Short mmCIF file of C-alpha atoms in Angstrom, two decimals:
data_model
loop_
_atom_site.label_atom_id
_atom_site.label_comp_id
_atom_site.label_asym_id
_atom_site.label_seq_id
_atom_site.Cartn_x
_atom_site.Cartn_y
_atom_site.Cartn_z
CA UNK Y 1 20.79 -12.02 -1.61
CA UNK Y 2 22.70 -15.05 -3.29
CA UNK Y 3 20.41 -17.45 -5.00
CA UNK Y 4 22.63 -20.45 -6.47
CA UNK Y 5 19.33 -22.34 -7.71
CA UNK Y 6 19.17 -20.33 -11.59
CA UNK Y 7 20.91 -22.78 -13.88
CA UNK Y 8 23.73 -21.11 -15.99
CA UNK Y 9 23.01 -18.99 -19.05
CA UNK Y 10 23.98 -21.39 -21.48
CA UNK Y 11 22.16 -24.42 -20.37
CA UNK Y 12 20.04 -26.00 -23.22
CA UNK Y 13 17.78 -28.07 -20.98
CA UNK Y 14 16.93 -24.72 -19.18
CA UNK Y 15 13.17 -23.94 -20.69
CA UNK Y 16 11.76 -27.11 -19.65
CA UNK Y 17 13.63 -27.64 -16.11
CA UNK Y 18 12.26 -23.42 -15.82
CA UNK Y 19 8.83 -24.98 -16.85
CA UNK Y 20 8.97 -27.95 -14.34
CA UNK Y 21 10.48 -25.90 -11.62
CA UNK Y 22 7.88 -23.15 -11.76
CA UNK Y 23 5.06 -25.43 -11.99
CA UNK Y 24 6.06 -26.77 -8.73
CA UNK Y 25 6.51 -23.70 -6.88
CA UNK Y 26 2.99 -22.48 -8.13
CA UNK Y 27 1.20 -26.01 -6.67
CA UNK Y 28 3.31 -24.54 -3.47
CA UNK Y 29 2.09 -21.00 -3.57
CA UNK Y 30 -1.25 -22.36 -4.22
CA UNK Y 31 -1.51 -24.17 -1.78
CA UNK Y 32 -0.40 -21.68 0.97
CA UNK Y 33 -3.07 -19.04 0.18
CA UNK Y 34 -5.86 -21.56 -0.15
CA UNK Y 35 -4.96 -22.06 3.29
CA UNK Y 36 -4.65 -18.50 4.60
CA UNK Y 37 -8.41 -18.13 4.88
CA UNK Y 38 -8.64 -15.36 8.10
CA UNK Y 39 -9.53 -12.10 6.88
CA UNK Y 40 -8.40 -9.03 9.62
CA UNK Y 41 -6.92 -6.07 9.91
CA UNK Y 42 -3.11 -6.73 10.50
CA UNK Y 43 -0.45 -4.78 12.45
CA UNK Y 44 3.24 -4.76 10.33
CA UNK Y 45 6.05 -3.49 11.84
CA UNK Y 46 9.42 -2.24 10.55
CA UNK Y 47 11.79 -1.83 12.58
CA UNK Y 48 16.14 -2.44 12.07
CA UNK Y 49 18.58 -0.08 11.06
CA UNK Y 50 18.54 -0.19 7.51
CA UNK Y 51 16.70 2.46 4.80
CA UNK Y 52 13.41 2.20 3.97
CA UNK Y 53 10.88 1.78 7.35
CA UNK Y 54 9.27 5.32 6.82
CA UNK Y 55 8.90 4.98 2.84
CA UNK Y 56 7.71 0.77 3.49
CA UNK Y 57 5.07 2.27 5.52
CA UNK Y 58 3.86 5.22 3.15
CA UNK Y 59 3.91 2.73 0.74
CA UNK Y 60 1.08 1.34 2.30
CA UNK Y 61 -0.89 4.29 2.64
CA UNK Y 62 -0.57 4.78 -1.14
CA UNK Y 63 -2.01 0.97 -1.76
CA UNK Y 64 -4.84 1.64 0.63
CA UNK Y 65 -5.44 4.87 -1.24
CA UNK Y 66 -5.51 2.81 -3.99
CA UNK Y 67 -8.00 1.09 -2.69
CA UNK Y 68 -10.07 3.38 -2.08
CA UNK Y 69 -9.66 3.27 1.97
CA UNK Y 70 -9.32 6.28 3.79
CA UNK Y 71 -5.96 6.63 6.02
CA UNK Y 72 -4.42 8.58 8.76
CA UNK Y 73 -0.83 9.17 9.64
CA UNK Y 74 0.68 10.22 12.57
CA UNK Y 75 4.26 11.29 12.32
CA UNK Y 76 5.96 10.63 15.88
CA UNK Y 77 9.36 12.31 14.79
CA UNK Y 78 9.38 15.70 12.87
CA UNK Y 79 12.63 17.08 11.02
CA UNK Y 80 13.31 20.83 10.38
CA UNK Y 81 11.30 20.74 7.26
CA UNK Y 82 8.20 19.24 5.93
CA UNK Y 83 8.75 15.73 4.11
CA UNK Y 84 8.27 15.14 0.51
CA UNK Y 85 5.67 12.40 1.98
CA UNK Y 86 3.74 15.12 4.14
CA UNK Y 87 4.12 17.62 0.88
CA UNK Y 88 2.44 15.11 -0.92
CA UNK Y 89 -0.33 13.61 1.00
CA UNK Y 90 -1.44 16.92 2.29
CA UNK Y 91 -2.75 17.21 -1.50
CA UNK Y 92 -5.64 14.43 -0.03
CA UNK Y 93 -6.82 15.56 2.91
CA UNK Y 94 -10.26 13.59 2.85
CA UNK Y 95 -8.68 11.12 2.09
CA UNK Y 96 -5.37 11.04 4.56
CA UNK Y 97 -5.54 12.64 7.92
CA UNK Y 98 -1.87 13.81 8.44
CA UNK Y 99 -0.93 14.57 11.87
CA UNK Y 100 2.78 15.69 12.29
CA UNK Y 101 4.25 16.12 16.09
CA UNK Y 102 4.20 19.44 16.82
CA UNK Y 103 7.75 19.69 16.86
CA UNK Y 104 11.49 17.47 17.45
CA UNK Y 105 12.44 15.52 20.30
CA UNK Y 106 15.80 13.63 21.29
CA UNK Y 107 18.54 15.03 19.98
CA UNK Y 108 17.25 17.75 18.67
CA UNK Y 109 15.30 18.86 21.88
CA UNK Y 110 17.12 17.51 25.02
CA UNK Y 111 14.42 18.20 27.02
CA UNK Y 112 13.26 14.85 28.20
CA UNK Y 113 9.86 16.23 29.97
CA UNK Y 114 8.66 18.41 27.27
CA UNK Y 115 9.56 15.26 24.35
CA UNK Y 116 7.24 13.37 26.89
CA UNK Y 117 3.77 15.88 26.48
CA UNK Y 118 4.63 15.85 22.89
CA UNK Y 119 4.90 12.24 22.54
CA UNK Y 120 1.75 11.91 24.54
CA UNK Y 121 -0.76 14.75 22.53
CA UNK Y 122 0.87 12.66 19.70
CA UNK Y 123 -0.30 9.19 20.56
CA UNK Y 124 -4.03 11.14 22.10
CA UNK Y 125 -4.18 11.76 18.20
CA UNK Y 126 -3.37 7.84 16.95
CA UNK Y 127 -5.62 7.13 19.60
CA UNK Y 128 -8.47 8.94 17.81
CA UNK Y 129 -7.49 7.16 14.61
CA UNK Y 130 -7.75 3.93 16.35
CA UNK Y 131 -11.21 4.32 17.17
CA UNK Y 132 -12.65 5.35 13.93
CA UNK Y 133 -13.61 2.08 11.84
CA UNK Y 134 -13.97 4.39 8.82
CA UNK Y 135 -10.16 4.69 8.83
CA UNK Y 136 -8.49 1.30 6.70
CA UNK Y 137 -5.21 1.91 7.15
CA UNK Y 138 -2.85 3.66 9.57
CA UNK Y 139 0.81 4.64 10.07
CA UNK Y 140 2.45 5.40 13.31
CA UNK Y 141 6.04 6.91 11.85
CA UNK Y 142 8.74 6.58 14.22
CA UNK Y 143 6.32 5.31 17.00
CA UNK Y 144 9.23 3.10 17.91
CA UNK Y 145 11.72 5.48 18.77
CA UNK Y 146 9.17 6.89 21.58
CA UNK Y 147 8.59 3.45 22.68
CA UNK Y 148 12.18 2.77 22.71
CA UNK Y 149 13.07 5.94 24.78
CA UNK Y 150 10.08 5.38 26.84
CA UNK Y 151 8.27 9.00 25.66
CA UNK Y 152 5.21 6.53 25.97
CA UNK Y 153 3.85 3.16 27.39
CA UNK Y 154 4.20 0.05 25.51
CA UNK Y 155 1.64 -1.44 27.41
CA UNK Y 156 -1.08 1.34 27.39
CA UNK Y 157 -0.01 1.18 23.50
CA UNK Y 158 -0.88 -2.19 22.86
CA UNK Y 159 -4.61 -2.40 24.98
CA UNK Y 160 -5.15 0.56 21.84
CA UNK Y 161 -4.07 -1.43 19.43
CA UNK Y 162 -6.04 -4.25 20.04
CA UNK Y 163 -9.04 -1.77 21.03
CA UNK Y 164 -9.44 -0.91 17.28
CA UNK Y 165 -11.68 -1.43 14.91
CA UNK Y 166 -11.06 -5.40 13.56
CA UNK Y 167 -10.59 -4.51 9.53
CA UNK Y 168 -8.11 -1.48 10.47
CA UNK Y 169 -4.70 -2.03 9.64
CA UNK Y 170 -1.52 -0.45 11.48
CA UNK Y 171 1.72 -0.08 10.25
CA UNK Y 172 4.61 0.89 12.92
CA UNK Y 173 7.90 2.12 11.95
CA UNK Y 174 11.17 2.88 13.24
CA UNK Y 175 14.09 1.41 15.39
CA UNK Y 176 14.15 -0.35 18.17
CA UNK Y 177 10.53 -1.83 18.24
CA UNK Y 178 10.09 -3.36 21.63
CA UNK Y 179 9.72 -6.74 21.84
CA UNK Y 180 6.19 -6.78 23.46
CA UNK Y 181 4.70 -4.83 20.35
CA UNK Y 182 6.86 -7.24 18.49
CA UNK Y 183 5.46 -9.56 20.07
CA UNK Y 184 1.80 -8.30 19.09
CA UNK Y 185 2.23 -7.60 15.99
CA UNK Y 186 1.15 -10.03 12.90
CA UNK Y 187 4.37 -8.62 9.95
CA UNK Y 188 7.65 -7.78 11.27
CA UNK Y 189 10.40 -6.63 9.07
CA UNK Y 190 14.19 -5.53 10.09
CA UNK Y 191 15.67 -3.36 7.72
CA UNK Y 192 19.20 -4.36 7.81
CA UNK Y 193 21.46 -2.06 6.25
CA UNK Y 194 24.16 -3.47 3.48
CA UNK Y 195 25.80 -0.49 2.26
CA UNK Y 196 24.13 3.52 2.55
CA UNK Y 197 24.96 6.24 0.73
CA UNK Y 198 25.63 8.60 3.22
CA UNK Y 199 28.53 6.76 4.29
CA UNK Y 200 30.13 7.49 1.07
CA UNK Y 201 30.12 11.36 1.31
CA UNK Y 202 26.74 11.71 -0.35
CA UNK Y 203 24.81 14.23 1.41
CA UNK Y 204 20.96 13.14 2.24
CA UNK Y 205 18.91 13.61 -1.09
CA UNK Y 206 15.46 14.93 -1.76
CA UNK Y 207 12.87 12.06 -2.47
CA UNK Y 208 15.24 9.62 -1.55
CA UNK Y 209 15.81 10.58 2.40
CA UNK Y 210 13.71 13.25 3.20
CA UNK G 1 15.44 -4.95 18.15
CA UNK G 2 17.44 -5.19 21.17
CA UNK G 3 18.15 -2.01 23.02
CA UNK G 4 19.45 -1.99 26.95
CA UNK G 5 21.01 1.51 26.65
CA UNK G 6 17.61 3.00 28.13
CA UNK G 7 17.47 3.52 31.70
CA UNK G 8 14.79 1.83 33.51
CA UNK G 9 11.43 4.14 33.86
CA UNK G 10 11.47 4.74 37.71
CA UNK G 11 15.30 6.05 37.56
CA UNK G 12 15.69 9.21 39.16
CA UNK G 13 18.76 11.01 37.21
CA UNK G 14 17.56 10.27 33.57
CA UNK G 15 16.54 13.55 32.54
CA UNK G 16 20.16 14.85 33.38
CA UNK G 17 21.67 11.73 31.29
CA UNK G 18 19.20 11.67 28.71
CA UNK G 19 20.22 14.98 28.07
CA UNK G 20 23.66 14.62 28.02
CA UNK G 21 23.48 11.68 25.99
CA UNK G 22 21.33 13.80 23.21
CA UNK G 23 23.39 16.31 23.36
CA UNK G 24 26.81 14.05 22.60
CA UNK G 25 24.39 12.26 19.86
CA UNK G 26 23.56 15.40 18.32
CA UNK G 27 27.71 16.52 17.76
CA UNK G 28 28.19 12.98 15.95
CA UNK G 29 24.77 13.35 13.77
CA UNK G 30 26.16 17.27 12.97
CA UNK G 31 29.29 16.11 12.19
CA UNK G 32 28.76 13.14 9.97
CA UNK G 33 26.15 15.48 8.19
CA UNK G 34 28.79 18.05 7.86
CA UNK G 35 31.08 15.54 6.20
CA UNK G 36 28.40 14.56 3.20
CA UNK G 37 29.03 16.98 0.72
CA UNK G 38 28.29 15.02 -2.52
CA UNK G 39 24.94 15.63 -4.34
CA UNK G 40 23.84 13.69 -7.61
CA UNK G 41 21.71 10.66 -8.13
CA UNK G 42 21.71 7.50 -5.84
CA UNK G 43 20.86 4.00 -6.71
CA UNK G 44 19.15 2.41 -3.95
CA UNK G 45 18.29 -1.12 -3.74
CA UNK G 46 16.14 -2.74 -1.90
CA UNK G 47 16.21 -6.94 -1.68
CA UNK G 48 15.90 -9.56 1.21
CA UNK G 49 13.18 -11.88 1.59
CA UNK G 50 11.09 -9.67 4.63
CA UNK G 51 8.02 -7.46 3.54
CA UNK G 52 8.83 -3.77 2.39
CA UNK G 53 10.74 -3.56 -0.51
CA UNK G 54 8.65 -2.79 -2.97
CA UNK G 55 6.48 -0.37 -0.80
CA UNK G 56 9.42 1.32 0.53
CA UNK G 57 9.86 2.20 -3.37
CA UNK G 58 6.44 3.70 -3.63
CA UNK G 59 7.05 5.86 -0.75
CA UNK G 60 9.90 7.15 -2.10
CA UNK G 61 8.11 7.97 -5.20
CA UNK G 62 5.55 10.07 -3.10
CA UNK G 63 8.62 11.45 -1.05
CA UNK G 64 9.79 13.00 -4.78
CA UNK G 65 6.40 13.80 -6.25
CA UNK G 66 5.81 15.51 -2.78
CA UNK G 67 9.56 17.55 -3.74
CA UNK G 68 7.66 18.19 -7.51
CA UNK G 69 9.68 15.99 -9.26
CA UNK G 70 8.73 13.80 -12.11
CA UNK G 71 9.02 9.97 -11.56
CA UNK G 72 8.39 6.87 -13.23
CA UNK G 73 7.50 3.47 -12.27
CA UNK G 74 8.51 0.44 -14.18
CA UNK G 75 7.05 -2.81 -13.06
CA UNK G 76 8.73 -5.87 -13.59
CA UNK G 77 6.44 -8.67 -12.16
CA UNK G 78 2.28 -8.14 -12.99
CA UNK G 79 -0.12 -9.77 -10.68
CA UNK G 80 -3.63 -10.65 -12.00
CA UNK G 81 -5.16 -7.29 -10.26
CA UNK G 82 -3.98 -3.69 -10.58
CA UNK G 83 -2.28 -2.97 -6.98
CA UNK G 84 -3.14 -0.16 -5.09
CA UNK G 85 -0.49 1.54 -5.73
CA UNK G 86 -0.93 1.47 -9.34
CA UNK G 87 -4.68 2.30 -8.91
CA UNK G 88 -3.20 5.64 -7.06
CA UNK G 89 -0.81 6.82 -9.18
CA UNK G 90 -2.71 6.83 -12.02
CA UNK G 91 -4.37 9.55 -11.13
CA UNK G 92 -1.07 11.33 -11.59
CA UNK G 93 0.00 10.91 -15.15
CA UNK G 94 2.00 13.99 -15.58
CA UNK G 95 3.75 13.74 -12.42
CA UNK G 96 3.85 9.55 -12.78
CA UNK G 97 4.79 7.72 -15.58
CA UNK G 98 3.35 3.94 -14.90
CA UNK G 99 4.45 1.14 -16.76
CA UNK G 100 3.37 -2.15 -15.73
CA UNK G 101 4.81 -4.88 -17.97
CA UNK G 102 2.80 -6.63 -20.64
CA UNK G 103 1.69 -9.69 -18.76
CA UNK G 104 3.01 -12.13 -15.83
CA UNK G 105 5.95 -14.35 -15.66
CA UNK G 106 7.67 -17.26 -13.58
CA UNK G 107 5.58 -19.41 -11.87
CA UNK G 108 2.45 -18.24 -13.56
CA UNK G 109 3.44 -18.41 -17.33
CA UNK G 110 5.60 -21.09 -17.34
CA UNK G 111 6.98 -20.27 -20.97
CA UNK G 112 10.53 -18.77 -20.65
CA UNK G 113 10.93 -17.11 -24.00
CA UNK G 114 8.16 -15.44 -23.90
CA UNK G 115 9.54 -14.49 -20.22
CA UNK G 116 12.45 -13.08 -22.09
CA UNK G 117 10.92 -10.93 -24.09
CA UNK G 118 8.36 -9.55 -22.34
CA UNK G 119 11.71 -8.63 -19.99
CA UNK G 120 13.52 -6.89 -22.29
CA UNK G 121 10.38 -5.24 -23.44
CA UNK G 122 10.04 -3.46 -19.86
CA UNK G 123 14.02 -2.84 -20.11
CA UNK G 124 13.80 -1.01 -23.39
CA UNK G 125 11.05 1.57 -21.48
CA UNK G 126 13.02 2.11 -17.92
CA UNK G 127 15.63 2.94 -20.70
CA UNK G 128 13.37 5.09 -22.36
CA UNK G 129 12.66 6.75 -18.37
CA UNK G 130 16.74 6.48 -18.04
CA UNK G 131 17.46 8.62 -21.13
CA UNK G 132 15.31 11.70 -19.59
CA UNK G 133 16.77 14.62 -17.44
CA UNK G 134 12.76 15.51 -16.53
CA UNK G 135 12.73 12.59 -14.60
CA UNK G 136 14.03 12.90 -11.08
CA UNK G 137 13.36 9.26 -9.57
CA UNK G 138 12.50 6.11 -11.13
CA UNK G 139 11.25 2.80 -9.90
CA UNK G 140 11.93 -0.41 -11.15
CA UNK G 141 10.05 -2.75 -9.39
CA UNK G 142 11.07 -6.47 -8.82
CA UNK G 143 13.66 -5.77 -11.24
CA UNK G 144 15.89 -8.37 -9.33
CA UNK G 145 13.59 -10.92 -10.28
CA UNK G 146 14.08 -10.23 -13.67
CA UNK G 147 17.83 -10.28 -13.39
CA UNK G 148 17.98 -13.22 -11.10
CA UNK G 149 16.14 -15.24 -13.74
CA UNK G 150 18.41 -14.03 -16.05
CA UNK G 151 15.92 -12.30 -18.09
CA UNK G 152 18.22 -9.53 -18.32
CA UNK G 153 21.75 -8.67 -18.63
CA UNK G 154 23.30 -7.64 -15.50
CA UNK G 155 25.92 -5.81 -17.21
CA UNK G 156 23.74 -3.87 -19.84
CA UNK G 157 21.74 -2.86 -17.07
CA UNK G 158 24.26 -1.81 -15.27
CA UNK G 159 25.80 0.06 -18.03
CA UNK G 160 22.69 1.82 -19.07
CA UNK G 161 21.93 2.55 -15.00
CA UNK G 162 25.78 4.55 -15.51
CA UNK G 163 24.84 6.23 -18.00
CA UNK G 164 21.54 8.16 -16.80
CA UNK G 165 21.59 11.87 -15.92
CA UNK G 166 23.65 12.60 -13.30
CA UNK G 167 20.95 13.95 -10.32
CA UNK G 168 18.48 11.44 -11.56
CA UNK G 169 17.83 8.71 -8.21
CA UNK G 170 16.85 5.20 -9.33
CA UNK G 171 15.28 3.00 -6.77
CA UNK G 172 15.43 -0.98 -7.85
CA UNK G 173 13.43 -3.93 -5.70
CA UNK G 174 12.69 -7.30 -5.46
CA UNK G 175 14.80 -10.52 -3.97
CA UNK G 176 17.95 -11.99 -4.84
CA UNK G 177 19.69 -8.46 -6.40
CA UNK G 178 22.80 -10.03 -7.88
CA UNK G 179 26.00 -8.92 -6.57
CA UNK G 180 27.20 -6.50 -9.07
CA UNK G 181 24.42 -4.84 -9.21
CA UNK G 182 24.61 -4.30 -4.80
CA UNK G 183 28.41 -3.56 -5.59
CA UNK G 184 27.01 -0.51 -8.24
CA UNK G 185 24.07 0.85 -5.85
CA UNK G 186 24.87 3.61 -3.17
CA UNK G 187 22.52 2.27 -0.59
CA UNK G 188 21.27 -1.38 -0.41
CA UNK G 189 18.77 -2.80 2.56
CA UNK G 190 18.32 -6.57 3.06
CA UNK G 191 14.66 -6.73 4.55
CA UNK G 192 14.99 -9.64 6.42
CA UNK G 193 11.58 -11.28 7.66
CA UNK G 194 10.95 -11.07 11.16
CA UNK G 195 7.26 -12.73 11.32
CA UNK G 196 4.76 -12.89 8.06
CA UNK G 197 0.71 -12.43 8.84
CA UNK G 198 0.38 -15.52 5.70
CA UNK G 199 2.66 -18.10 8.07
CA UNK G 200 -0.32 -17.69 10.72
CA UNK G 201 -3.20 -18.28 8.49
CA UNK G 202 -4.24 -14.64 7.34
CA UNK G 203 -5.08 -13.71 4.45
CA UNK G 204 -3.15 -11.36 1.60
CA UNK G 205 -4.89 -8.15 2.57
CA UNK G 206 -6.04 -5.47 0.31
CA UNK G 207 -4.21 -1.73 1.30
CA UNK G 208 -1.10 -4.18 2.71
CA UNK G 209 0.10 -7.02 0.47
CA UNK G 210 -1.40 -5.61 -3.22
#
């Protein structure tokens, strides 16, 4: 976050050493998507312990909405209550196949064997998704933290992956992404935390964490 | 990304210590939860250089419209196209309020007064957005940019951030967010790039990157 490259507010010269410094970096940007030519479906992954994987990733959905694309989410973790996210997108349902887990795991649960068969009729479900070429875009929420407690095979995750359709995009979130899907994957992001609010005696907010 | 605390997959007593270790997870969770009693508006920021930032703001914004809140979107940096995201939200203009500011800037205009301007042009309607109790989460998009360019006043925006209603969440993006402004936010995330799709010749693809 510290840039030390702006010259100082009161610089007179500034306007045309802006001009001649932007100039540049547009030959540079230019450049660089001239060159990116390949035209695929990509797999982005966030992953890190910072704010903002989940709400990256429906993000996404909205631009491919946007776009016209149809979407699907599966939701590999499910809180007490239905997200403002899942409120919303429910609204579209030809448009967004929602798919929530039928219910918690982890902490929540502590029933390793029963988080398992949930994990598992959740990724039968992605599965689906990742078959149907009519689908643009899809997000796997949390799909990490079931790799990451090993709910499901990284592996057998992976041969799916690169079983779908060529144009389909896949976005991953949560911690802990394993370094094989990593590995895979075209976009990886870690979400490093600076400061949060909930450290500060501010209780989780609607819209903004749930 | 790194995470030995798992037990290996063939190991024989982890249901017993998964569950313990759940269960001692859950008391923390409970108890930090327990301890956030505060409720009013947040400033979150996101910033870094990884993918994310400003997606993870549009996900928020369907996180509140999916509570029924009002939101508004103030978009500091215009590409050449409508994004998807824009394209979406439109379709929501009395839940939504979309601003996209008047034209492009930086690299692609090259003319820094006229950068100025159309700045403080965008300010004066996140004001506008800033001023109204209806509005339960705004977006300012790439408003770092703005600020790191010193286009804007840190400290007026700041002071005009202060002064907003007092539930009202206000979710800022976009690299390089100058120190005061992380030192006035609640929750900040650095989105620090892993791997980009662009460095291995792909394309900028439609539902992921606009």
């Amino acid at each position: 976050m510290t840039d030390t490259q702006n010259p100082p507010a009161e610089d007179p010269d500034r306007d045309a050493r802006h001009k001649a410094r932007m100039e540049r970096k547009k030959e540079i940007v230019d450049a660089r998507i001239a060159a990116a030519q390949d035209e695929r479906g990509v797999i982005v992954i966030t992953t890190g312990n910072g704010k903002g994987k989940s709400s990256s990733g429906f993000g996404m959905v909205v631009r491919a909405l946007g776009h016209g694309m149809r979407t699907g989410v599966v939701q590999f973790i499910k809180g007490a209550q239905p997200t403002g996210e899942e409120m919303f997108l429910r609204r579209f349902p030809d448009e967004c196949a929602f798919h929530v887990m039928g219910e918690g795991y982890t902490w929540e649960t502590q029933d390793r064997a029963r988080d398992v068969a949930k994990a598992e009729a959740a990724w039968e479900v992605a599965r689906g998704m990742l078959r149907d070429p009519g689908i643009g875009l899809v997000l796997f929420d949390e799909l990490n933290i079931a790799l990451k407690l090993h709910y499901l095979d990284v592996e057998q995750v992976i041969a799916d992956l690169r079983a779908r359709p060529p144009m389909q995009h896949v976005v991953i979130t949560g911690r802990g992404a394993p370094p094989a899907l990593v590995e895979t994957a075209d976009t990886v992001t870690d979400m490093t935390p600076v400061k949060h609010a909930f450290q500060q005696g501010i209780k989780a907010q609607r819209g903004v964490e749930m």
